[in-house]
Amino acid sequence: MRILAIDTALGACSACVLEAGADEPLAIERLPMDRGHAEALMPLVERVMTGVEGGFASLGRVAVTVGPGSYTGLRVGVSAARAIAFARGIPAVGVTTVAAFAAPLIGREQGRVIAAALDARHGQVWFQALTAEGKPLVSLRQVSYRDAARAIGAGPVSLVGSGALAVANEAWAIGLDALVIDGAKAPDVAWVARLGLIADPETAPPRPLYLKAPETTPQDKARLPRR
């Protein structure tokens, strides 16, 4: 199977094409950005697909990061993934951002907790912790840096994500053995592809995952009242 993976959830606009069983993507591109995903995504996808023999017709699946992440970014990526999958008549699957961050560490950090901590602003992180083998220890949640550190338990812990250092500081303050492995602002889209290949379309739909209501206010001032 050949999969197209898309990530616009956080601080990058990325896409890659991966063949099942391959170590490296057939094509990949990543543009660091906090805004502008809507304008950048489809041209980026077109460039990636141009480098793949058979183009869109060769795809068997599409994967996309579904959150937690930027409200607008998630909608951009999910909409594009759904549209491409619908046009090709192939499945689309969703991959959480925390899973994509944690996946490279599974099986590598023996005896340590693996924790993904992504900056949710205002002193909070989107947080999830797993065993070294990838079994859930702390369910996905939005918490303060301190509460994330306390949720880890006795540790030791290996942390990844844009909020990793903030949580590590709290972990060190309470005497935990904590290592910051990667403080990247966005996951490696190749891992989104790898997780997408093994995801079940029935249980991993391409649907945005929000842990709290988006911080937006409807613009009602110029709206005429209904009669």
mmCIF file of C-alpha atoms in Angstrom:
data_model
loop_
_atom_site.group_PDB
_atom_site.id
_atom_site.type_symbol
_atom_site.label_atom_id
_atom_site.label_comp_id
_atom_site.label_asym_id
_atom_site.label_seq_id
_atom_site.Cartn_x
_atom_site.Cartn_y
_atom_site.Cartn_z
ATOM 1 C CA MET A 1 0.000 0.000 0.000
ATOM 2 C CA ARG A 2 1.109 3.556 -0.726
ATOM 3 C CA ILE A 3 -0.036 6.311 1.620
ATOM 4 C CA LEU A 4 -0.097 10.100 1.473
ATOM 5 C CA ALA A 5 0.341 11.701 4.914
ATOM 6 C CA ILE A 6 -0.567 15.311 5.700
ATOM 7 C CA ASP A 7 0.210 17.405 8.789
ATOM 8 C CA THR A 8 -1.039 20.946 9.362
ATOM 9 C CA ALA A 9 -1.956 20.612 13.033
ATOM 10 C CA LEU A 10 0.845 22.600 14.632
ATOM 11 C CA GLY A 11 3.947 24.538 13.591
ATOM 12 C CA ALA A 12 4.504 23.109 10.112
ATOM 13 C CA CYS A 13 2.824 22.290 6.836
ATOM 14 C CA SER A 14 4.052 18.853 5.759
ATOM 15 C CA ALA A 15 3.268 15.972 3.448
ATOM 16 C CA CYS A 16 4.943 12.750 2.396
ATOM 17 C CA VAL A 17 4.274 9.580 0.434
ATOM 18 C CA LEU A 18 5.384 6.288 1.984
ATOM 19 C CA GLU A 19 5.290 2.761 0.607
ATOM 20 C CA ALA A 20 4.343 0.041 3.111
ATOM 21 C CA GLY A 21 7.502 -1.715 4.286
ATOM 22 C CA ALA A 22 9.842 1.084 3.161
ATOM 23 C CA ASP A 23 12.217 2.788 5.580
ATOM 24 C CA GLU A 24 12.073 6.204 3.934
ATOM 25 C CA PRO A 25 9.329 8.157 2.113
ATOM 26 C CA LEU A 26 9.243 8.255 -1.663
ATOM 27 C CA ALA A 27 8.786 12.027 -1.429
ATOM 28 C CA ILE A 28 8.533 14.473 1.461
ATOM 29 C CA GLU A 29 8.363 18.217 2.086
ATOM 30 C CA ARG A 30 8.059 20.254 5.273
ATOM 31 C CA LEU A 31 7.554 23.996 5.661
ATOM 32 C CA PRO A 32 7.817 25.401 9.213
ATOM 33 C CA MET A 33 4.923 27.832 9.808
ATOM 34 C CA ASP A 34 2.469 28.846 12.491
ATOM 35 C CA ARG A 35 -0.042 30.415 10.067
ATOM 36 C CA GLY A 36 -0.834 30.180 6.378
ATOM 37 C CA HIS A 37 -1.446 26.439 6.159
ATOM 38 C CA ALA A 38 -4.514 26.912 3.977
ATOM 39 C CA GLU A 39 -2.549 28.702 1.273
ATOM 40 C CA ALA A 40 0.525 26.451 1.492
ATOM 41 C CA LEU A 41 -0.936 22.954 1.738
ATOM 42 C CA MET A 42 -2.272 22.054 -1.699
ATOM 43 C CA PRO A 43 0.704 23.469 -3.654
ATOM 44 C CA LEU A 44 2.961 21.505 -1.273
ATOM 45 C CA VAL A 45 0.961 18.300 -1.802
ATOM 46 C CA GLU A 46 1.119 18.809 -5.571
ATOM 47 C CA ARG A 47 4.919 19.149 -5.393
ATOM 48 C CA VAL A 48 5.211 15.993 -3.292
ATOM 49 C CA MET A 49 2.976 13.992 -5.639
ATOM 50 C CA THR A 50 4.928 15.205 -8.673
ATOM 51 C CA GLY A 51 7.918 13.316 -7.289
ATOM 52 C CA VAL A 52 5.989 10.030 -7.032
ATOM 53 C CA GLU A 53 5.620 7.694 -10.001
ATOM 54 C CA GLY A 54 1.929 7.167 -10.721
ATOM 55 C CA GLY A 55 0.889 10.322 -8.867
ATOM 56 C CA PHE A 56 -2.420 10.424 -7.021
ATOM 57 C CA ALA A 57 -3.643 7.329 -8.903
ATOM 58 C CA SER A 58 -1.024 5.224 -7.095
ATOM 59 C CA LEU A 59 -2.316 6.031 -3.591
ATOM 60 C CA GLY A 60 -4.151 3.462 -1.511
ATOM 61 C CA ARG A 61 -4.782 5.564 1.596
ATOM 62 C CA VAL A 62 -4.518 9.081 3.043
ATOM 63 C CA ALA A 63 -3.518 9.884 6.642
ATOM 64 C CA VAL A 64 -3.836 13.224 8.418
ATOM 65 C CA THR A 65 -3.054 14.587 11.871
ATOM 66 C CA VAL A 66 -6.341 15.219 13.667
ATOM 67 C CA GLY A 67 -5.131 16.985 16.789
ATOM 68 C CA PRO A 68 -4.813 18.237 19.303
ATOM 69 C CA GLY A 69 -3.553 21.315 17.565
ATOM 70 C CA SER A 70 -4.489 24.583 15.912
ATOM 71 C CA TYR A 71 -8.226 24.902 15.259
ATOM 72 C CA THR A 72 -7.705 26.330 11.776
ATOM 73 C CA GLY A 73 -4.757 24.083 10.936
ATOM 74 C CA LEU A 74 -6.686 20.944 11.798
ATOM 75 C CA ARG A 75 -9.610 21.914 9.614
ATOM 76 C CA VAL A 76 -7.301 22.648 6.667
ATOM 77 C CA GLY A 77 -5.521 19.309 6.845
ATOM 78 C CA VAL A 78 -8.605 17.191 7.516
ATOM 79 C CA SER A 79 -10.580 18.839 4.719
ATOM 80 C CA ALA A 80 -7.764 18.255 2.225
ATOM 81 C CA ALA A 81 -7.291 14.625 3.283
ATOM 82 C CA ARG A 82 -11.005 13.911 2.994
ATOM 83 C CA ALA A 83 -11.219 15.559 -0.413
ATOM 84 C CA ILE A 84 -8.260 13.622 -1.824
ATOM 85 C CA ALA A 85 -9.541 10.331 -0.405
ATOM 86 C CA PHE A 86 -13.038 10.958 -1.761
ATOM 87 C CA ALA A 87 -11.716 11.848 -5.222
ATOM 88 C CA ARG A 88 -9.627 8.680 -5.329
ATOM 89 C CA GLY A 89 -12.188 6.411 -3.657
ATOM 90 C CA ILE A 90 -9.719 5.330 -0.963
ATOM 91 C CA PRO A 91 -9.827 5.354 2.858
ATOM 92 C CA ALA A 92 -8.698 8.312 4.945
ATOM 93 C CA VAL A 93 -7.521 7.848 8.534
ATOM 94 C CA GLY A 94 -6.722 10.167 11.414
ATOM 95 C CA VAL A 95 -3.540 10.114 13.514
ATOM 96 C CA THR A 96 -3.224 12.101 16.745
ATOM 97 C CA THR A 97 -0.358 14.536 17.033
ATOM 98 C CA VAL A 98 0.736 13.087 20.380
ATOM 99 C CA ALA A 99 0.910 9.586 18.865
ATOM 100 C CA ALA A 100 3.047 10.858 15.978
ATOM 101 C CA PHE A 101 5.428 12.526 18.447
ATOM 102 C CA ALA A 102 5.689 9.517 20.755
ATOM 103 C CA ALA A 103 5.953 6.787 18.103
ATOM 104 C CA PRO A 104 9.705 7.182 17.339
ATOM 105 C CA LEU A 105 10.531 6.504 21.011
ATOM 106 C CA ILE A 106 8.490 3.323 21.430
ATOM 107 C CA GLY A 107 10.809 0.354 21.892
ATOM 108 C CA ARG A 108 13.849 2.628 22.238
ATOM 109 C CA GLU A 109 13.462 4.042 25.757
ATOM 110 C CA GLN A 110 13.527 0.832 27.817
ATOM 111 C CA GLY A 111 12.438 1.249 31.431
ATOM 112 C CA ARG A 112 11.258 4.818 30.876
ATOM 113 C CA VAL A 113 7.876 6.469 30.537
ATOM 114 C CA ILE A 114 7.352 8.083 27.131
ATOM 115 C CA ALA A 115 5.437 11.363 27.310
ATOM 116 C CA ALA A 116 4.338 13.762 24.593
ATOM 117 C CA ALA A 117 3.709 17.339 25.751
ATOM 118 C CA LEU A 118 2.546 19.877 23.168
ATOM 119 C CA ASP A 119 2.263 23.577 23.949
ATOM 120 C CA ALA A 120 -1.419 24.494 24.360
ATOM 121 C CA ARG A 121 -0.572 28.051 25.503
ATOM 122 C CA HIS A 122 -1.558 29.813 28.734
ATOM 123 C CA GLY A 123 0.692 27.514 30.793
ATOM 124 C CA GLN A 124 -0.928 24.301 29.596
ATOM 125 C CA VAL A 125 0.008 21.336 27.426
ATOM 126 C CA TRP A 126 -1.760 18.631 25.491
ATOM 127 C CA PHE A 127 -0.313 15.612 27.242
ATOM 128 C CA GLN A 128 -0.213 11.838 26.975
ATOM 129 C CA ALA A 129 2.078 9.250 28.590
ATOM 130 C CA LEU A 130 2.875 5.696 27.481
ATOM 131 C CA THR A 131 5.006 2.792 28.643
ATOM 132 C CA ALA A 132 8.240 2.068 26.792
ATOM 133 C CA GLU A 133 6.256 -0.528 24.822
ATOM 134 C CA GLY A 134 3.560 1.970 23.834
ATOM 135 C CA LYS A 135 0.793 1.028 26.266
ATOM 136 C CA PRO A 136 -1.259 3.967 27.637
ATOM 137 C CA LEU A 137 -0.339 5.217 31.115
ATOM 138 C CA VAL A 138 -1.951 8.674 31.116
ATOM 139 C CA SER A 139 -4.820 9.356 28.730
ATOM 140 C CA LEU A 140 -4.718 12.321 26.383
ATOM 141 C CA ARG A 141 -5.650 15.499 28.266
ATOM 142 C CA GLN A 142 -5.068 19.245 28.485
ATOM 143 C CA VAL A 143 -3.379 20.131 31.775
ATOM 144 C CA SER A 144 -0.956 22.570 33.386
ATOM 145 C CA TYR A 145 2.782 21.911 33.240
ATOM 146 C CA ARG A 146 2.751 20.924 36.913
ATOM 147 C CA ASP A 147 -0.205 18.552 36.602
ATOM 148 C CA ALA A 148 1.432 16.901 33.599
ATOM 149 C CA ALA A 149 4.624 16.300 35.598
ATOM 150 C CA ARG A 150 2.668 14.878 38.518
ATOM 151 C CA ALA A 151 0.680 12.580 36.230
ATOM 152 C CA ILE A 152 3.911 10.880 35.130
ATOM 153 C CA GLY A 153 4.276 9.121 38.462
ATOM 154 C CA ALA A 154 7.679 7.906 39.632
ATOM 155 C CA GLY A 155 9.264 8.056 36.172
ATOM 156 C CA PRO A 156 11.882 8.067 34.774
ATOM 157 C CA VAL A 157 10.441 9.847 31.751
ATOM 158 C CA SER A 158 11.517 10.761 28.213
ATOM 159 C CA LEU A 159 9.649 13.788 26.866
ATOM 160 C CA VAL A 160 8.940 14.998 23.342
ATOM 161 C CA GLY A 161 7.036 17.940 21.894
ATOM 162 C CA SER A 162 6.995 21.713 22.082
ATOM 163 C CA GLY A 163 5.938 21.620 25.749
ATOM 164 C CA ALA A 164 8.524 19.015 26.759
ATOM 165 C CA LEU A 165 10.975 21.408 28.422
ATOM 166 C CA ALA A 166 8.250 23.154 30.420
ATOM 167 C CA VAL A 167 7.012 19.826 31.786
ATOM 168 C CA ALA A 168 10.578 18.653 32.376
ATOM 169 C CA ASN A 169 11.236 21.745 34.534
ATOM 170 C CA GLU A 170 8.285 20.791 36.728
ATOM 171 C CA ALA A 171 9.428 17.159 36.784
ATOM 172 C CA TRP A 172 12.925 18.165 37.898
ATOM 173 C CA ALA A 173 11.405 20.363 40.626
ATOM 174 C CA ILE A 174 9.760 17.295 42.192
ATOM 175 C CA GLY A 175 12.820 15.104 41.812
ATOM 176 C CA LEU A 176 11.927 13.096 38.705
ATOM 177 C CA ASP A 177 14.490 11.764 36.256
ATOM 178 C CA ALA A 178 13.338 13.540 33.071
ATOM 179 C CA LEU A 179 14.978 13.765 29.646
ATOM 180 C CA VAL A 180 13.897 16.068 26.831
ATOM 181 C CA ILE A 181 14.446 14.024 23.673
ATOM 182 C CA ASP A 182 12.882 16.372 21.115
ATOM 183 C CA GLY A 183 11.272 19.781 21.533
ATOM 184 C CA ALA A 184 10.021 20.114 17.952
ATOM 185 C CA LYS A 185 6.931 22.193 17.201
ATOM 186 C CA ALA A 186 5.460 19.627 14.787
ATOM 187 C CA PRO A 187 5.714 15.846 14.390
ATOM 188 C CA ASP A 188 7.682 14.048 11.694
ATOM 189 C CA VAL A 189 5.141 13.513 8.905
ATOM 190 C CA ALA A 190 6.847 10.216 8.004
ATOM 191 C CA TRP A 191 5.632 8.873 11.362
ATOM 192 C CA VAL A 192 2.135 10.118 10.564
ATOM 193 C CA ALA A 193 2.393 7.956 7.438
ATOM 194 C CA ARG A 194 3.684 4.903 9.341
ATOM 195 C CA LEU A 195 0.896 5.137 11.900
ATOM 196 C CA GLY A 196 -1.624 5.761 9.129
ATOM 197 C CA LEU A 197 -0.641 2.513 7.416
ATOM 198 C CA ILE A 198 -1.602 0.464 10.476
ATOM 199 C CA ALA A 199 -4.642 2.518 11.526
ATOM 200 C CA ASP A 200 -8.144 1.064 11.200
ATOM 201 C CA PRO A 201 -10.384 3.384 9.162
ATOM 202 C CA GLU A 202 -13.344 2.266 11.297
ATOM 203 C CA THR A 203 -11.792 3.406 14.566
ATOM 204 C CA ALA A 204 -9.483 6.212 13.396
ATOM 205 C CA PRO A 205 -11.663 8.576 11.354
ATOM 206 C CA PRO A 206 -10.218 11.774 9.813
ATOM 207 C CA ARG A 207 -12.100 13.981 12.255
ATOM 208 C CA PRO A 208 -10.626 16.959 14.184
ATOM 209 C CA LEU A 209 -9.874 16.197 17.833
ATOM 210 C CA TYR A 210 -10.466 19.158 20.122
ATOM 211 C CA LEU A 211 -9.776 18.957 23.868
ATOM 212 C CA LYS A 212 -11.530 22.264 24.536
ATOM 213 C CA ALA A 213 -13.782 24.630 22.627
ATOM 214 C CA PRO A 214 -11.918 26.832 20.112
ATOM 215 C CA GLU A 215 -11.176 30.309 21.439
ATOM 216 C CA THR A 216 -13.269 32.135 18.843
ATOM 217 C CA THR A 217 -16.242 34.455 19.157
ATOM 218 C CA PRO A 218 -19.008 34.544 16.526
ATOM 219 C CA GLN A 219 -19.198 37.862 14.704
ATOM 220 C CA ASP A 220 -22.836 38.791 15.312
ATOM 221 C CA LYS A 221 -22.668 42.582 15.368
ATOM 222 C CA ALA A 222 -23.495 43.062 11.687
ATOM 223 C CA ARG A 223 -25.957 40.189 11.435
ATOM 224 C CA LEU A 224 -29.582 41.058 10.771
ATOM 225 C CA PRO A 225 -32.124 39.545 13.165
ATOM 226 C CA ARG A 226 -34.173 36.657 11.849
ATOM 227 C CA ARG A 227 -37.914 37.099 11.434
#
